[in-house]
CSV table of C-alpha atoms in Angstrom, one decimal:
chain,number,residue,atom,x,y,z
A,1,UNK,CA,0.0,0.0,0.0
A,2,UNK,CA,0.7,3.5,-0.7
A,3,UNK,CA,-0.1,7.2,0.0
A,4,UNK,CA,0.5,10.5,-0.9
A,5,UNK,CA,-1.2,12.9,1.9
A,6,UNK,CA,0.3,15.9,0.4
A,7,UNK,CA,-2.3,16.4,-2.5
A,8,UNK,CA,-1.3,16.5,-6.1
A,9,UNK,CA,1.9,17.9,-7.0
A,10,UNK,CA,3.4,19.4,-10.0
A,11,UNK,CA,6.3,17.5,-11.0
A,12,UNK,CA,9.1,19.9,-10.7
A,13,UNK,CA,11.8,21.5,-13.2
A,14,UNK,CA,15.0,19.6,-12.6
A,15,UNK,CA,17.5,22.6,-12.8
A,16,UNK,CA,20.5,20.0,-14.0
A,17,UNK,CA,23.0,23.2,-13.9
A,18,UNK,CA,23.3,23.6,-10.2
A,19,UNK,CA,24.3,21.3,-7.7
A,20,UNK,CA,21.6,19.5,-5.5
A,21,UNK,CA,22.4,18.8,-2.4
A,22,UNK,CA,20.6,15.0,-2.2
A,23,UNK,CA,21.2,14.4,-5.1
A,24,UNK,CA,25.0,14.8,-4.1
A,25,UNK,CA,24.7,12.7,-1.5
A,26,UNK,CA,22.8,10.1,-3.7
A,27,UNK,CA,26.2,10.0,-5.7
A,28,UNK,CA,28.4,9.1,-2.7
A,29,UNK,CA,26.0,6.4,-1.9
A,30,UNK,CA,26.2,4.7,-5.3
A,31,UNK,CA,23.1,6.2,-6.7
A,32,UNK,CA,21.8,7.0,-10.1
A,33,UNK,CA,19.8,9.6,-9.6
A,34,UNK,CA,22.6,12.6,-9.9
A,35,UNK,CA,23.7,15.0,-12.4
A,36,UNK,CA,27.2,15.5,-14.1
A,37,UNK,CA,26.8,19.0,-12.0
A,38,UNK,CA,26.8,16.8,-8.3
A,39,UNK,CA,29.6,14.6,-9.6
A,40,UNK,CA,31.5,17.5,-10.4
A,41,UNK,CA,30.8,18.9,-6.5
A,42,UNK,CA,30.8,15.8,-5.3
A,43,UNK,CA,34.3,14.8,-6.2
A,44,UNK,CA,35.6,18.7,-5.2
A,45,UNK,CA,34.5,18.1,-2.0
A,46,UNK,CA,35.5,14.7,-1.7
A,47,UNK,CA,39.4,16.2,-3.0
A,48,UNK,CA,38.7,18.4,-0.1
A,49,UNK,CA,37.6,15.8,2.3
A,50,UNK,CA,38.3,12.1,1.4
A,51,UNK,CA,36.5,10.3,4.0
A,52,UNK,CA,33.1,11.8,3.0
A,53,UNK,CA,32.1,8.8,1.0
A,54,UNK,CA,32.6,6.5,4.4
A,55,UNK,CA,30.8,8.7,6.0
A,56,UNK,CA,27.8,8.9,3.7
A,57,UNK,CA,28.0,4.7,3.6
A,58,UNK,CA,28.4,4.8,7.1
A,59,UNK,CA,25.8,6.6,8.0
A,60,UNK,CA,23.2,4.5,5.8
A,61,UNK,CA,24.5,1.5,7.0
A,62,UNK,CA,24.1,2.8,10.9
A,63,UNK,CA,20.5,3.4,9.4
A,64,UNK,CA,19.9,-0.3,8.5
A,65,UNK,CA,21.4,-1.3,11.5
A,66,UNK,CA,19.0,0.9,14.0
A,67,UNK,CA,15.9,0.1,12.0
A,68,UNK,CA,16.5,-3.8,11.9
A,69,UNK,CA,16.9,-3.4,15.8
A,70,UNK,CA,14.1,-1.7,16.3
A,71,UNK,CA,11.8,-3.6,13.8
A,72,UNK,CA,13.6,-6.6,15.6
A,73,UNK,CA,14.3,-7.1,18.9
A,74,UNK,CA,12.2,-3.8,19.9
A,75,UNK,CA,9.3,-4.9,18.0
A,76,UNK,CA,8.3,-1.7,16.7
A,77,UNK,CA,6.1,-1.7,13.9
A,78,UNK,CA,5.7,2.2,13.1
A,79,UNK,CA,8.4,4.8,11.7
A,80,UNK,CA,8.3,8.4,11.1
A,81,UNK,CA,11.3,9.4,8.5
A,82,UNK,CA,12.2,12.9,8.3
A,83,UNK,CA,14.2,14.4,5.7
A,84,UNK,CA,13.9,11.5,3.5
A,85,UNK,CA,16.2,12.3,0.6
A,86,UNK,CA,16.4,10.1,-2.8
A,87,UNK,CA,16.0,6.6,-2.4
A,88,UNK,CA,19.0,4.6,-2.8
A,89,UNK,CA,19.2,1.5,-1.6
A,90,UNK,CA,18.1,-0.1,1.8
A,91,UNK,CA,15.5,3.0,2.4
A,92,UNK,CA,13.9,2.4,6.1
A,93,UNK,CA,10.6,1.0,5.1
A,94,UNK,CA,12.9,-1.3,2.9
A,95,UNK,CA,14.6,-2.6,6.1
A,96,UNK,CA,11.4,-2.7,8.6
A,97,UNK,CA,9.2,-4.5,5.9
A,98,UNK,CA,11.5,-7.3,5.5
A,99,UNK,CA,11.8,-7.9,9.4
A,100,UNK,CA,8.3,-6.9,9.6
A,101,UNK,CA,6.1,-6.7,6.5
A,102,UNK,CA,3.4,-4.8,8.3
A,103,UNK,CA,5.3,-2.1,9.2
A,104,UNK,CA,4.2,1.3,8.5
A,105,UNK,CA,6.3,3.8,7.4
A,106,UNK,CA,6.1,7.9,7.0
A,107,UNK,CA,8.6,9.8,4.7
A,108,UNK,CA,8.6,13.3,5.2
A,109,UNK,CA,10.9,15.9,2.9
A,110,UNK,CA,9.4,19.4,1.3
A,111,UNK,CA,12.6,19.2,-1.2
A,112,UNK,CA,10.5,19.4,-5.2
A,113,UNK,CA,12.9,16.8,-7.1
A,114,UNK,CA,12.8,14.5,-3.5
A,115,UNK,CA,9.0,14.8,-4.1
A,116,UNK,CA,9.2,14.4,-7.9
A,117,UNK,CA,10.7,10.5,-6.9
A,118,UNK,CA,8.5,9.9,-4.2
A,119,UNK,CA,7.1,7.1,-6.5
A,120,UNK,CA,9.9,5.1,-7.0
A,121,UNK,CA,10.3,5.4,-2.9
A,122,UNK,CA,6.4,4.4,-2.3
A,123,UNK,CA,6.5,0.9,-2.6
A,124,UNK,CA,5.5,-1.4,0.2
A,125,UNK,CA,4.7,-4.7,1.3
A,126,UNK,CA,1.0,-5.7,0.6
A,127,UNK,CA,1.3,-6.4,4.8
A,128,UNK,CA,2.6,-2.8,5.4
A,129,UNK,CA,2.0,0.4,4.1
A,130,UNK,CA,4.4,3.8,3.0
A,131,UNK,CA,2.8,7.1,3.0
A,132,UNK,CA,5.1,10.4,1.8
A,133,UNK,CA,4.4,13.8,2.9
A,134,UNK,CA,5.2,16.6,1.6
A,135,UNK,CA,6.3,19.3,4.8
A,136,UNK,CA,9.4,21.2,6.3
A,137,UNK,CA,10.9,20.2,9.3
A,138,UNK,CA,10.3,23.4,10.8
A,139,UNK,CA,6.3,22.7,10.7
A,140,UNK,CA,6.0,20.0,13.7
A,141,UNK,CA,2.4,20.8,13.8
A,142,UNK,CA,1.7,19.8,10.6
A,143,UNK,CA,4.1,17.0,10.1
A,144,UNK,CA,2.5,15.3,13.2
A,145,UNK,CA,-0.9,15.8,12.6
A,146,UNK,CA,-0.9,14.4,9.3
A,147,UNK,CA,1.4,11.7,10.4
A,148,UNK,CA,-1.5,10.8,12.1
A,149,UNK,CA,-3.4,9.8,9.5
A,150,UNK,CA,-1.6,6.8,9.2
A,151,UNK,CA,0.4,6.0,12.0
A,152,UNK,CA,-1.5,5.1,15.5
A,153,UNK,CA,0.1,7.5,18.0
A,154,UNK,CA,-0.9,4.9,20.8
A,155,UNK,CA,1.4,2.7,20.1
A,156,UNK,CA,5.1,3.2,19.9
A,157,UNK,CA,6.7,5.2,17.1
A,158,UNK,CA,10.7,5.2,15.6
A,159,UNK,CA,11.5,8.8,14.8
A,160,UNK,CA,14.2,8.9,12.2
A,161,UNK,CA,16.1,12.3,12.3
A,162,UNK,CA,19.4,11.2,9.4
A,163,UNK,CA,21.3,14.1,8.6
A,164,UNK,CA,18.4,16.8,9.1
A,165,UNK,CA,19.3,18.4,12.2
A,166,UNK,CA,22.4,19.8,10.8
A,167,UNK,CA,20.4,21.9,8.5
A,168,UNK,CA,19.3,23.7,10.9
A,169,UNK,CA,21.4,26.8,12.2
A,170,UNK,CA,21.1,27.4,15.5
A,171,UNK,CA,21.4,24.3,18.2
A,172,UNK,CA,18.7,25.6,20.1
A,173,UNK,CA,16.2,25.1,17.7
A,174,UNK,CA,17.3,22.2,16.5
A,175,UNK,CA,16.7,20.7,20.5
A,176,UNK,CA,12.9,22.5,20.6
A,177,UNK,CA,12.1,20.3,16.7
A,178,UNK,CA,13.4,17.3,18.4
A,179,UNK,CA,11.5,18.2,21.6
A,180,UNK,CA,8.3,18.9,19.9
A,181,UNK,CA,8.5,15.7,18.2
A,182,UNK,CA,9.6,13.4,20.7
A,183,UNK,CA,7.2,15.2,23.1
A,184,UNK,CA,4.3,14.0,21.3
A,185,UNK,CA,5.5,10.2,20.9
A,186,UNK,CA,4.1,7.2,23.0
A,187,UNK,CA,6.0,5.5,25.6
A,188,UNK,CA,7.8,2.7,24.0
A,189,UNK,CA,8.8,5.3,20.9
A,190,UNK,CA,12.6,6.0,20.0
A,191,UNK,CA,15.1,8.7,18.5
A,192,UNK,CA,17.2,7.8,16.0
A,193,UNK,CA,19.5,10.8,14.9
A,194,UNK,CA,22.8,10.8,13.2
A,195,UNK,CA,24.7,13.8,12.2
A,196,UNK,CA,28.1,15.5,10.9
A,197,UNK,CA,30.6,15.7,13.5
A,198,UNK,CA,32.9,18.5,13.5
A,199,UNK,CA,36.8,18.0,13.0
A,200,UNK,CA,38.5,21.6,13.2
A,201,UNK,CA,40.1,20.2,10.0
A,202,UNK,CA,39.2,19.1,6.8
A,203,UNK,CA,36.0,18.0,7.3
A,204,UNK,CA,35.0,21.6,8.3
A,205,UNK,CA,36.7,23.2,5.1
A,206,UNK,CA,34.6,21.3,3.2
A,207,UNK,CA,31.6,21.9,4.5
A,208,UNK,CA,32.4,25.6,4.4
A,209,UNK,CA,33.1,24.7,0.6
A,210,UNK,CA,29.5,23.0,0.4
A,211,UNK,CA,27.8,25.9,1.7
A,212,UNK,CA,29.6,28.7,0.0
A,213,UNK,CA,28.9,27.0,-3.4
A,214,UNK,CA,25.2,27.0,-2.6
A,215,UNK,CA,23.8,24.1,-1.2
A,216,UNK,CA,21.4,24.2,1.4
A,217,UNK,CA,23.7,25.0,4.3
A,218,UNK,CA,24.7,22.3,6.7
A,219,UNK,CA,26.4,22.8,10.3
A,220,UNK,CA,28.7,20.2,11.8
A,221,UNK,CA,28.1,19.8,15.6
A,222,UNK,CA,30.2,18.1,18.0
A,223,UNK,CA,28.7,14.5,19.8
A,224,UNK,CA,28.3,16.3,23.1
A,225,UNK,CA,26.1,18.8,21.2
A,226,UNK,CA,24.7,15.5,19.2
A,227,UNK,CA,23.8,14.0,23.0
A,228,UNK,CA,22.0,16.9,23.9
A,229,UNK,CA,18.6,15.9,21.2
A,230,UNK,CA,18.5,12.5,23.7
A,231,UNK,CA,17.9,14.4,26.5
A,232,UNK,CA,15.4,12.8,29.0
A,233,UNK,CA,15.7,9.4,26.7
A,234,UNK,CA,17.2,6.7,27.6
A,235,UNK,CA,20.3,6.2,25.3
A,236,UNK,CA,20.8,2.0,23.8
A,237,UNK,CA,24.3,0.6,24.1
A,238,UNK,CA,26.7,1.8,23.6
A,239,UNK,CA,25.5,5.4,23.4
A,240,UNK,CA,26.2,8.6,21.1
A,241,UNK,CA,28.8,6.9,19.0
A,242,UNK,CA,30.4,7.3,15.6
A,243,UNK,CA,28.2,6.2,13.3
A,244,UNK,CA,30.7,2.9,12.0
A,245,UNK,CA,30.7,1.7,15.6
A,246,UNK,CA,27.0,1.8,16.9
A,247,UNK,CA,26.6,-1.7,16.7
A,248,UNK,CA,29.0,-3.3,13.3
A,249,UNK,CA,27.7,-6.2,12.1
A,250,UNK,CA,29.3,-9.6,13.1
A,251,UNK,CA,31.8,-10.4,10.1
A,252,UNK,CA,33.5,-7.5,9.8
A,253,UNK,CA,37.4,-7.9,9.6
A,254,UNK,CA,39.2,-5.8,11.9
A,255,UNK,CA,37.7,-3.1,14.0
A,256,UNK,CA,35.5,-0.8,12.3
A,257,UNK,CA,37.3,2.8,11.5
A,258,UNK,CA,35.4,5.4,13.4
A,259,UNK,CA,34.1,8.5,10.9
A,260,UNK,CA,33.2,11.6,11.5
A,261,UNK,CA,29.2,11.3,11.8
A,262,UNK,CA,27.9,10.2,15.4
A,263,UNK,CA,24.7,8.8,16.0
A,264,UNK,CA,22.5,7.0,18.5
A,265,UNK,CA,19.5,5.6,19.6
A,266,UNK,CA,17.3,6.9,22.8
A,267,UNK,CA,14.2,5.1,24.4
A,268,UNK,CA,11.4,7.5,25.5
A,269,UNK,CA,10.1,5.6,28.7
C-alpha cells in the first residue's frame, strides 16, 4: 500500500546546472539519480575531504542497523522518516518491511525533485504500508498531525532524524524540533539521529566549501552537542557513538574505522 497525503503535486523543473544537495549525497551512496553538475561537486569536495564517501556509507549502514533493531528485537512496527532524501538503496521501510512486512512507514521531505521521486520510494509490502508527505521540518504541527493519518500515536513510534538536524542553524532550535516531536511520541517510541561531527580540520573546510557553493547550508556539531537531542531518553548501548561503531555487524574484519558522523538511539520511557 501507498499514499501520498500531500495532494497533487506538479512534477518539478529539474535545474541540472546547479548542484543539488541530495542528489550529491545520492552520488556518494552509489546512486543513479545525480547529475554530471553533483559529480563534479561531489568529487571537489570529496578532494577536499576524502573520507566523505565513508561517512555517507556509514551513515546509511548505521540506518539499516538501527531500524533492523528496532523492527527486531524492539518490536516496533511504526516509523516516522524525516528528511527522506532520494531513495537509494536499503530506504527504512525497505529494512522494517522485510523484518516486519506490516510495518508502517512515513517519509517526510518538502525538497521538489525528493518529491518528484516519491514514487519510486512508495513501494510497500502488501502487509505494510508507505505514506510520503510533503512538509518542512520546521512545521512539527503539521508534520504530526498528518502523520497521524496513518500512523497510530498509541502505540510506539521510531523517529528517524538522518542528517536533518544539521540543517538547521542554531542548536537551540534544533533541540525545541526534536522536543516537539519526541514530546508527542508514546511510551515505548525511540530517537534515532545521526549527524556531521565537526573536525576543526578538513571536514570543516569542506563543508564551508558546500555551503559557500550553494547548497542548502549544513552545520557540523560536536557528539556532546549530538547527545543533547536525547535528552530525557534513555540512550541503547553503547550510546552517542560514531556512526561505524554503533553496533558493526558480526563479520566484519578488523575493528570498524570510526568517521566523523555520530549517532544513536534513545528510548522514551
Amino acid at each position: 500500500m501507498a499514499e501520498e497525503e500531500s495532494g497533487v503535486q506538479q512534477v518539478p523543473t529539474i535545474d541540472t546546472d546547479v548542484a543539488h544537495s541530495p542528489r550529491i549525497w545520492n552520488y556518494w551512496l552509489g546512486g543513479k539519480d545525480n547529475y554530471e553538475v553533483d559529480r563534479r561537486v561531489g568529487d571537489e569536495f570529496r578532494e577536499l575531504f576524502p573520507p566523505i564517501v565513508d561517512i555517507a556509507r556509514s551513515s546509511r549502514a548505521f540506518l539499516k542497523r538501527a531500524v533492523q533493531h528496532l523492527a527486531g528485537e524492539a518490536g516496533v512496527r511504526q516509523f516516522l522518516d524525516i528528511g527522506t532524501g532520494l531513495p537509494t538503496v536499503d530506504n527504512t521501510h525497505e529494512v522494517a518491511q522485510r523484518v516486519a512486512p506490516e510495518s508502517r512507514i512515513v517519509y517526510v521531505d518538502n525538497d521538489p525533485i525528493v518529491l518528484a521521486h516519491a514514487r519510486a520510494l512508495l513501494l510497500s509490502s502488501a502487509e505494510g504500508a508507505t505514506t510520503y508527505i510533503d512538509a518542512d521540518l520546521y512545521d512539527t504541527s503539521r508534520i504530526l498531525e498528518v502523520a497521524a493519518r496513518s500512523l497510530d500515536f498509541d502505540e510506539p513510534i521510531a523517529l528517524m532524524l538522518m542528517n536533518i538536524l544539521g540543517h538547521v542553524p542554531e542548536l537551540g532550535q534544533a533541540r525545541e524540533i526534536v522536543t516537539r516531536l519526541v514530546g508527542a511520541l508514546p511510551s515505548g517510541s525511540y530517537l534515532v539521529v545521526a549527524d556531521g561531527t565537526t573536525d576543526g580540520g578538513p571536514f570543516d573546510a569542506a563543508i564551508e566549501m558546500w555551503n559557500n557553493a550553494g547548497s542548502l547550508p549544513y552545520i557540523l556539531r560536536t557528539p556532546e552537542q549530538i547527545a543533547q537531542y536525547f535528552e530525557g531518553l534513555e540512550l541503547l548501548e553503547p550510546g552517542v557513538v560514531a556512526c561505524s561503531l554503533w553496533r558493526p555487524e558480526n563479520g566484519h574484519v578488523g575493528a570498524p574505522a570510526p568517521v566523523d558522523e555520530f549517532g544513536a538511539v534513545g528510548l522514551k520511557r
